[in-house]
Amino acid sequence: MCTAILPSASAVFNLPRSRSPQNCRFTVSSDVHLAFSNGTSPLLTFRRLPSPLSINQTIRCSRRGDEINGALPVTSTESSEDRRIGEVKRVTKETNVHVMLNLDGSGIADCITGIPFLDHMLDQIASHGILDIFVRASGDIHIDDHHTNEDIALAIGTALLQALGDRKGINRFGHFAAPLDEAAVEVILDLSGRPHLSCDLQIPTERVGTYDTQLVEHFFQSLANTSGMTLHIQQRAGKNSHHIIEATFKAFARALRQALDYDIRRCGTIPSSKGVLSRS
């Protein structure tokens, strides 16, 4: 059996001449183009499918060039234990938080935090990181948003740590700069197991709506602490507070997406010269 993980919509994987689609197994998590170097070189195009695929699920495909329709058996090589899903329930005297995270999702956000602007930012992480995020939170927002904002970030970081497992085969590093009108923010991150935040944001107003803008840095500090992430955030431009914050969350989501994607050349090994990624 030839097994391959095709991690992104732009992935192209060339099979040896002796292989054919019928004797290969694939885990498909997004739109994929497969080019077969077997003389005729048909290009098979798959529509987007829910992830992960169920065992022995069959999908429809079409071959470009000859327009012949066919079916290719696709078998997920993942067991339920291998799926990158994290779930955390955090209950204190100040908050009650429930978070579920699917790192191989399709960008679905279902977040009710009691903080509308934070809901909007979590939508950005899901949409641009192509993660599924579920959050239900209640807290002492009659005092302020601080505890709820913090505990949601702590829970998301813990769920991310849980979903990552041993981090075999991932890129580990991510780097993205996102503009939003006049604002531009750059994010660099490393899923190293060593928590660190360097945050250089100059947000000109104290609030966006009812959201205290000081909580942006505190959100990312809390997430980095529990996920074991090294995170650098640098504002390149911006005058509008909403634009600066939203560009930050979008850049973070895209950098995280890069880090979470699989590196085919790594062949499932841990991305560290030490052979382990941990908090040590």
mmCIF file of C-alpha atoms in Angstrom:
data_model
loop_
_atom_site.group_PDB
_atom_site.id
_atom_site.type_symbol
_atom_site.label_atom_id
_atom_site.label_comp_id
_atom_site.label_asym_id
_atom_site.label_seq_id
_atom_site.Cartn_x
_atom_site.Cartn_y
_atom_site.Cartn_z
ATOM 1 C CA MET A 1 0.000 0.000 0.000
ATOM 2 C CA CYS A 2 1.126 3.546 -0.761
ATOM 3 C CA THR A 3 -0.069 5.989 1.901
ATOM 4 C CA ALA A 4 0.116 9.761 1.540
ATOM 5 C CA ILE A 5 -1.190 12.719 3.514
ATOM 6 C CA LEU A 6 -2.178 15.598 1.245
ATOM 7 C CA PRO A 7 -2.486 18.576 3.582
ATOM 8 C CA SER A 8 -3.644 21.519 1.512
ATOM 9 C CA ALA A 9 -5.841 22.585 -1.362
ATOM 10 C CA SER A 10 -2.795 23.200 -3.561
ATOM 11 C CA ALA A 11 -1.070 19.899 -2.844
ATOM 12 C CA VAL A 12 0.099 17.843 -5.813
ATOM 13 C CA PHE A 13 1.454 14.357 -5.148
ATOM 14 C CA ASN A 14 3.179 12.368 -7.908
ATOM 15 C CA LEU A 15 2.907 8.611 -7.626
ATOM 16 C CA PRO A 16 5.506 6.207 -9.054
ATOM 17 C CA ARG A 17 4.804 4.895 -12.555
ATOM 18 C CA SER A 18 4.034 1.422 -11.221
ATOM 19 C CA ARG A 19 1.230 2.653 -8.928
ATOM 20 C CA SER A 20 -2.411 3.130 -9.816
ATOM 21 C CA PRO A 21 -5.249 4.855 -7.951
ATOM 22 C CA GLN A 22 -6.876 1.531 -7.139
ATOM 23 C CA ASN A 23 -4.024 0.313 -4.918
ATOM 24 C CA CYS A 24 -3.303 3.508 -3.009
ATOM 25 C CA ARG A 25 -4.870 4.853 0.176
ATOM 26 C CA PHE A 26 -5.315 8.508 0.918
ATOM 27 C CA THR A 27 -6.423 10.709 3.771
ATOM 28 C CA VAL A 28 -8.089 13.683 2.107
ATOM 29 C CA SER A 29 -8.760 16.778 4.217
ATOM 30 C CA SER A 30 -9.401 19.369 1.494
ATOM 31 C CA ASP A 31 -9.604 19.891 -2.265
ATOM 32 C CA VAL A 32 -6.774 17.867 -3.786
ATOM 33 C CA HIS A 33 -5.267 17.373 -7.235
ATOM 34 C CA LEU A 34 -3.498 14.049 -7.814
ATOM 35 C CA ALA A 35 -1.195 13.683 -10.820
ATOM 36 C CA PHE A 36 -0.300 10.111 -11.808
ATOM 37 C CA SER A 37 2.904 9.651 -13.828
ATOM 38 C CA ASN A 38 1.835 6.400 -15.492
ATOM 39 C CA GLY A 39 1.992 7.365 -19.139
ATOM 40 C CA THR A 40 -1.504 8.829 -19.524
ATOM 41 C CA SER A 41 -1.039 11.165 -16.508
ATOM 42 C CA PRO A 42 -4.702 11.773 -15.718
ATOM 43 C CA LEU A 43 -5.340 14.583 -13.249
ATOM 44 C CA LEU A 44 -7.993 13.620 -10.712
ATOM 45 C CA THR A 45 -9.871 16.472 -9.066
ATOM 46 C CA PHE A 46 -11.723 15.858 -5.805
ATOM 47 C CA ARG A 47 -14.436 18.069 -4.434
ATOM 48 C CA ARG A 48 -14.122 19.244 -0.827
ATOM 49 C CA LEU A 49 -15.205 16.568 1.622
ATOM 50 C CA PRO A 50 -15.995 16.561 5.332
ATOM 51 C CA SER A 51 -12.926 15.702 7.367
ATOM 52 C CA PRO A 52 -12.017 13.155 8.460
ATOM 53 C CA LEU A 53 -13.283 10.630 5.909
ATOM 54 C CA SER A 54 -15.043 7.598 7.259
ATOM 55 C CA ILE A 55 -13.588 4.158 6.760
ATOM 56 C CA ASN A 56 -14.046 2.814 3.199
ATOM 57 C CA GLN A 57 -15.852 5.972 2.070
ATOM 58 C CA THR A 58 -16.072 6.228 -1.724
ATOM 59 C CA ILE A 59 -15.924 9.601 -3.462
ATOM 60 C CA ARG A 60 -16.698 10.625 -7.019
ATOM 61 C CA CYS A 61 -13.955 12.000 -9.239
ATOM 62 C CA SER A 62 -13.480 13.128 -12.815
ATOM 63 C CA ARG A 63 -10.396 12.866 -14.988
ATOM 64 C CA ARG A 64 -9.478 16.069 -16.749
ATOM 65 C CA GLY A 65 -8.730 15.650 -20.426
ATOM 66 C CA ASP A 66 -10.898 12.663 -21.250
ATOM 67 C CA GLU A 67 -13.927 13.630 -19.085
ATOM 68 C CA ILE A 68 -14.411 10.036 -17.945
ATOM 69 C CA ASN A 69 -16.277 9.760 -14.645
ATOM 70 C CA GLY A 70 -15.305 7.141 -12.130
ATOM 71 C CA ALA A 71 -15.141 6.283 -8.453
ATOM 72 C CA LEU A 72 -12.012 6.029 -6.391
ATOM 73 C CA PRO A 73 -12.167 4.157 -3.060
ATOM 74 C CA VAL A 74 -10.641 6.393 -0.422
ATOM 75 C CA THR A 75 -9.843 4.970 2.980
ATOM 76 C CA SER A 76 -8.930 7.109 5.945
ATOM 77 C CA THR A 77 -5.743 5.867 7.584
ATOM 78 C CA GLU A 78 -6.660 7.652 10.828
ATOM 79 C CA SER A 79 -8.077 5.950 13.852
ATOM 80 C CA SER A 80 -10.304 7.965 16.149
ATOM 81 C CA GLU A 81 -7.288 8.372 18.439
ATOM 82 C CA ASP A 82 -5.285 9.980 15.609
ATOM 83 C CA ARG A 83 -7.780 12.720 14.865
ATOM 84 C CA ARG A 84 -6.539 16.114 15.960
ATOM 85 C CA ILE A 85 -9.376 17.098 18.258
ATOM 86 C CA GLY A 86 -9.171 18.716 21.677
ATOM 87 C CA GLU A 87 -11.886 19.339 24.242
ATOM 88 C CA VAL A 88 -11.557 21.257 27.498
ATOM 89 C CA LYS A 89 -13.989 22.204 30.233
ATOM 90 C CA ARG A 90 -12.701 24.837 32.646
ATOM 91 C CA VAL A 91 -14.819 25.794 35.630
ATOM 92 C CA THR A 92 -13.803 28.319 38.287
ATOM 93 C CA LYS A 93 -15.648 30.630 40.662
ATOM 94 C CA GLU A 94 -15.333 33.306 37.973
ATOM 95 C CA THR A 95 -16.081 31.466 34.713
ATOM 96 C CA ASN A 96 -17.497 28.332 33.119
ATOM 97 C CA VAL A 97 -15.849 27.564 29.773
ATOM 98 C CA HIS A 98 -16.297 24.668 27.332
ATOM 99 C CA VAL A 99 -14.065 24.527 24.238
ATOM 100 C CA MET A 100 -13.853 21.986 21.419
ATOM 101 C CA LEU A 101 -11.237 22.329 18.677
ATOM 102 C CA ASN A 102 -10.821 20.325 15.463
ATOM 103 C CA LEU A 103 -7.505 21.116 13.790
ATOM 104 C CA ASP A 104 -8.587 19.372 10.576
ATOM 105 C CA GLY A 105 -11.946 21.088 10.342
ATOM 106 C CA SER A 106 -13.462 23.251 7.627
ATOM 107 C CA GLY A 107 -13.542 26.683 9.240
ATOM 108 C CA ILE A 108 -16.723 26.411 11.291
ATOM 109 C CA ALA A 109 -17.061 28.673 14.324
ATOM 110 C CA ASP A 110 -19.815 28.224 16.897
ATOM 111 C CA CYS A 111 -18.817 30.604 19.666
ATOM 112 C CA ILE A 112 -20.967 32.229 22.320
ATOM 113 C CA THR A 113 -18.741 33.880 24.896
ATOM 114 C CA GLY A 114 -20.849 36.734 26.206
ATOM 115 C CA ILE A 115 -18.263 39.085 24.629
ATOM 116 C CA PRO A 116 -19.494 39.929 21.096
ATOM 117 C CA PHE A 117 -16.197 41.324 19.798
ATOM 118 C CA LEU A 118 -14.330 38.226 21.006
ATOM 119 C CA ASP A 119 -16.900 36.042 19.222
ATOM 120 C CA HIS A 120 -16.052 37.974 16.036
ATOM 121 C CA MET A 121 -12.310 37.403 16.539
ATOM 122 C CA LEU A 122 -12.773 33.679 17.193
ATOM 123 C CA ASP A 123 -14.672 33.557 13.893
ATOM 124 C CA GLN A 124 -11.496 34.881 12.235
ATOM 125 C CA ILE A 125 -9.361 32.127 13.759
ATOM 126 C CA ALA A 126 -11.765 29.454 12.534
ATOM 127 C CA SER A 127 -12.264 30.903 9.060
ATOM 128 C CA HIS A 128 -8.648 31.748 8.245
ATOM 129 C CA GLY A 129 -7.080 28.876 10.169
ATOM 130 C CA ILE A 130 -9.598 26.405 8.702
ATOM 131 C CA LEU A 131 -10.278 25.069 12.178
ATOM 132 C CA ASP A 132 -13.577 24.101 13.752
ATOM 133 C CA ILE A 133 -14.020 25.985 17.021
ATOM 134 C CA PHE A 134 -16.843 25.512 19.508
ATOM 135 C CA VAL A 135 -16.931 27.764 22.567
ATOM 136 C CA ARG A 136 -19.552 28.186 25.244
ATOM 137 C CA ALA A 137 -18.614 30.513 28.057
ATOM 138 C CA SER A 138 -20.223 32.366 30.905
ATOM 139 C CA GLY A 139 -18.438 34.531 33.417
ATOM 140 C CA ASP A 140 -18.427 37.566 35.640
ATOM 141 C CA ILE A 141 -18.735 40.041 32.767
ATOM 142 C CA HIS A 142 -20.863 42.226 35.031
ATOM 143 C CA ILE A 143 -17.473 43.160 36.534
ATOM 144 C CA ASP A 144 -15.506 43.235 33.257
ATOM 145 C CA ASP A 145 -14.434 40.894 30.443
ATOM 146 C CA HIS A 146 -10.997 40.107 31.863
ATOM 147 C CA HIS A 147 -11.602 36.711 33.502
ATOM 148 C CA THR A 148 -13.799 35.379 30.686
ATOM 149 C CA ASN A 149 -11.371 36.523 27.969
ATOM 150 C CA GLU A 150 -8.458 34.952 29.846
ATOM 151 C CA ASP A 151 -10.121 31.631 30.640
ATOM 152 C CA ILE A 152 -11.371 31.172 27.073
ATOM 153 C CA ALA A 153 -7.824 31.675 25.796
ATOM 154 C CA LEU A 154 -6.422 29.296 28.429
ATOM 155 C CA ALA A 155 -8.975 26.654 27.386
ATOM 156 C CA ILE A 156 -8.297 27.114 23.657
ATOM 157 C CA GLY A 157 -4.561 26.766 24.285
ATOM 158 C CA THR A 158 -5.091 23.618 26.332
ATOM 159 C CA ALA A 159 -7.373 22.145 23.637
ATOM 160 C CA LEU A 160 -4.734 22.969 21.011
ATOM 161 C CA LEU A 161 -2.041 21.257 23.068
ATOM 162 C CA GLN A 162 -4.274 18.209 23.475
ATOM 163 C CA ALA A 163 -5.150 18.054 19.772
ATOM 164 C CA LEU A 164 -1.526 18.389 18.656
ATOM 165 C CA GLY A 165 -0.434 15.238 20.478
ATOM 166 C CA ASP A 166 3.212 14.428 19.687
ATOM 167 C CA ARG A 167 3.128 16.818 16.667
ATOM 168 C CA LYS A 168 4.549 14.243 14.293
ATOM 169 C CA GLY A 169 4.801 15.380 10.682
ATOM 170 C CA ILE A 170 3.643 18.986 11.122
ATOM 171 C CA ASN A 171 5.455 22.044 9.779
ATOM 172 C CA ARG A 172 5.710 23.392 13.338
ATOM 173 C CA PHE A 173 6.566 26.954 12.225
ATOM 174 C CA GLY A 174 4.198 29.572 10.806
ATOM 175 C CA HIS A 175 4.698 33.105 9.499
ATOM 176 C CA PHE A 176 2.087 35.406 8.009
ATOM 177 C CA ALA A 177 1.481 39.130 7.573
ATOM 178 C CA ALA A 178 -2.135 40.215 7.144
ATOM 179 C CA PRO A 179 -3.354 43.622 5.987
ATOM 180 C CA LEU A 180 -6.759 45.094 6.730
ATOM 181 C CA ASP A 181 -7.149 48.432 4.977
ATOM 182 C CA GLU A 182 -4.556 50.754 6.558
ATOM 183 C CA ALA A 183 -3.531 48.190 9.196
ATOM 184 C CA ALA A 184 -0.954 45.432 8.783
ATOM 185 C CA VAL A 185 0.177 42.910 11.396
ATOM 186 C CA GLU A 186 2.846 40.203 11.176
ATOM 187 C CA VAL A 187 2.740 36.991 13.222
ATOM 188 C CA ILE A 188 5.522 34.433 13.626
ATOM 189 C CA LEU A 189 4.930 31.313 15.698
ATOM 190 C CA ASP A 190 6.542 28.040 16.656
ATOM 191 C CA LEU A 191 4.637 25.088 18.116
ATOM 192 C CA SER A 192 7.751 24.332 20.110
ATOM 193 C CA GLY A 193 6.327 23.381 23.482
ATOM 194 C CA ARG A 194 8.015 26.465 24.977
ATOM 195 C CA PRO A 195 5.519 29.239 25.852
ATOM 196 C CA HIS A 196 6.564 32.783 25.010
ATOM 197 C CA LEU A 197 4.838 35.934 23.772
ATOM 198 C CA SER A 198 6.378 39.069 22.304
ATOM 199 C CA CYS A 199 3.570 41.460 21.381
ATOM 200 C CA ASP A 200 4.111 44.904 19.858
ATOM 201 C CA LEU A 201 0.685 46.383 19.137
ATOM 202 C CA GLN A 202 -0.135 50.081 19.317
ATOM 203 C CA ILE A 203 -3.915 50.127 19.610
ATOM 204 C CA PRO A 204 -4.990 53.776 19.778
ATOM 205 C CA THR A 205 -8.274 53.439 21.679
ATOM 206 C CA GLU A 206 -9.086 51.829 25.013
ATOM 207 C CA ARG A 207 -12.155 50.021 23.675
ATOM 208 C CA VAL A 208 -13.664 48.603 20.510
ATOM 209 C CA GLY A 209 -17.356 48.540 21.252
ATOM 210 C CA THR A 210 -17.384 47.287 24.826
ATOM 211 C CA TYR A 211 -14.182 45.242 24.454
ATOM 212 C CA ASP A 212 -11.155 46.424 26.422
ATOM 213 C CA THR A 213 -8.288 46.501 23.906
ATOM 214 C CA GLN A 214 -5.743 45.615 26.616
ATOM 215 C CA LEU A 215 -7.299 42.158 26.577
ATOM 216 C CA VAL A 216 -5.913 41.388 23.103
ATOM 217 C CA GLU A 217 -2.369 40.880 24.362
ATOM 218 C CA HIS A 218 -3.658 39.067 27.438
ATOM 219 C CA PHE A 219 -5.650 36.676 25.216
ATOM 220 C CA PHE A 220 -2.555 35.681 23.247
ATOM 221 C CA GLN A 221 -0.404 35.451 26.377
ATOM 222 C CA SER A 222 -2.884 33.037 27.953
ATOM 223 C CA LEU A 223 -3.161 30.962 24.775
ATOM 224 C CA ALA A 224 0.620 30.769 24.397
ATOM 225 C CA ASN A 225 1.041 29.736 28.032
ATOM 226 C CA THR A 226 -1.227 26.691 27.874
ATOM 227 C CA SER A 227 -0.477 25.600 24.294
ATOM 228 C CA GLY A 228 3.296 25.817 24.683
ATOM 229 C CA MET A 229 3.576 28.180 21.728
ATOM 230 C CA THR A 230 6.304 30.681 20.944
ATOM 231 C CA LEU A 231 4.447 33.658 19.500
ATOM 232 C CA HIS A 232 5.663 36.979 18.089
ATOM 233 C CA ILE A 233 3.180 39.670 17.046
ATOM 234 C CA GLN A 234 4.415 42.840 15.320
ATOM 235 C CA GLN A 235 2.249 45.699 14.105
ATOM 236 C CA ARG A 236 3.546 47.101 10.807
ATOM 237 C CA ALA A 237 0.918 49.784 10.258
ATOM 238 C CA GLY A 238 -2.491 50.850 11.454
ATOM 239 C CA LYS A 239 -4.582 53.640 12.939
ATOM 240 C CA ASN A 240 -8.005 52.025 13.379
ATOM 241 C CA SER A 241 -8.255 49.866 16.516
ATOM 242 C CA HIS A 242 -10.747 47.398 15.029
ATOM 243 C CA HIS A 243 -8.596 46.933 11.929
ATOM 244 C CA ILE A 244 -5.406 46.403 13.949
ATOM 245 C CA ILE A 245 -6.985 43.766 16.199
ATOM 246 C CA GLU A 246 -8.742 41.930 13.379
ATOM 247 C CA ALA A 247 -5.562 41.890 11.276
ATOM 248 C CA THR A 248 -3.795 40.390 14.309
ATOM 249 C CA PHE A 249 -6.280 37.544 14.646
ATOM 250 C CA LYS A 250 -6.268 36.887 10.895
ATOM 251 C CA ALA A 251 -2.472 36.801 10.729
ATOM 252 C CA PHE A 252 -2.385 34.517 13.763
ATOM 253 C CA ALA A 253 -4.899 32.154 12.159
ATOM 254 C CA ARG A 254 -2.974 31.927 8.902
ATOM 255 C CA ALA A 255 0.370 31.419 10.665
ATOM 256 C CA LEU A 256 -1.194 28.713 12.844
ATOM 257 C CA ARG A 257 -2.630 27.042 9.762
ATOM 258 C CA GLN A 258 0.860 26.861 8.229
ATOM 259 C CA ALA A 259 2.317 25.394 11.402
ATOM 260 C CA LEU A 260 -0.435 22.776 11.721
ATOM 261 C CA ASP A 261 -0.221 21.591 8.103
ATOM 262 C CA TYR A 262 1.643 18.375 7.394
ATOM 263 C CA ASP A 263 5.072 18.403 5.774
ATOM 264 C CA ILE A 264 5.000 15.475 3.328
ATOM 265 C CA ARG A 265 8.800 15.301 3.144
ATOM 266 C CA ARG A 266 9.033 14.827 6.917
ATOM 267 C CA CYS A 267 7.230 11.470 6.579
ATOM 268 C CA GLY A 268 5.500 11.646 9.948
ATOM 269 C CA THR A 269 8.554 12.379 12.076
ATOM 270 C CA ILE A 270 8.689 14.895 14.913
ATOM 271 C CA PRO A 271 9.927 18.280 13.586
ATOM 272 C CA SER A 272 12.836 18.656 15.992
ATOM 273 C CA SER A 273 16.510 17.726 15.868
ATOM 274 C CA LYS A 274 16.040 16.510 19.465
ATOM 275 C CA GLY A 275 13.333 14.078 18.357
ATOM 276 C CA VAL A 276 10.821 15.477 20.833
ATOM 277 C CA LEU A 277 8.795 18.668 21.319
ATOM 278 C CA SER A 278 7.938 19.375 24.932
ATOM 279 C CA ARG A 279 7.916 22.052 27.577
ATOM 280 C CA SER A 280 11.435 21.153 28.665
#
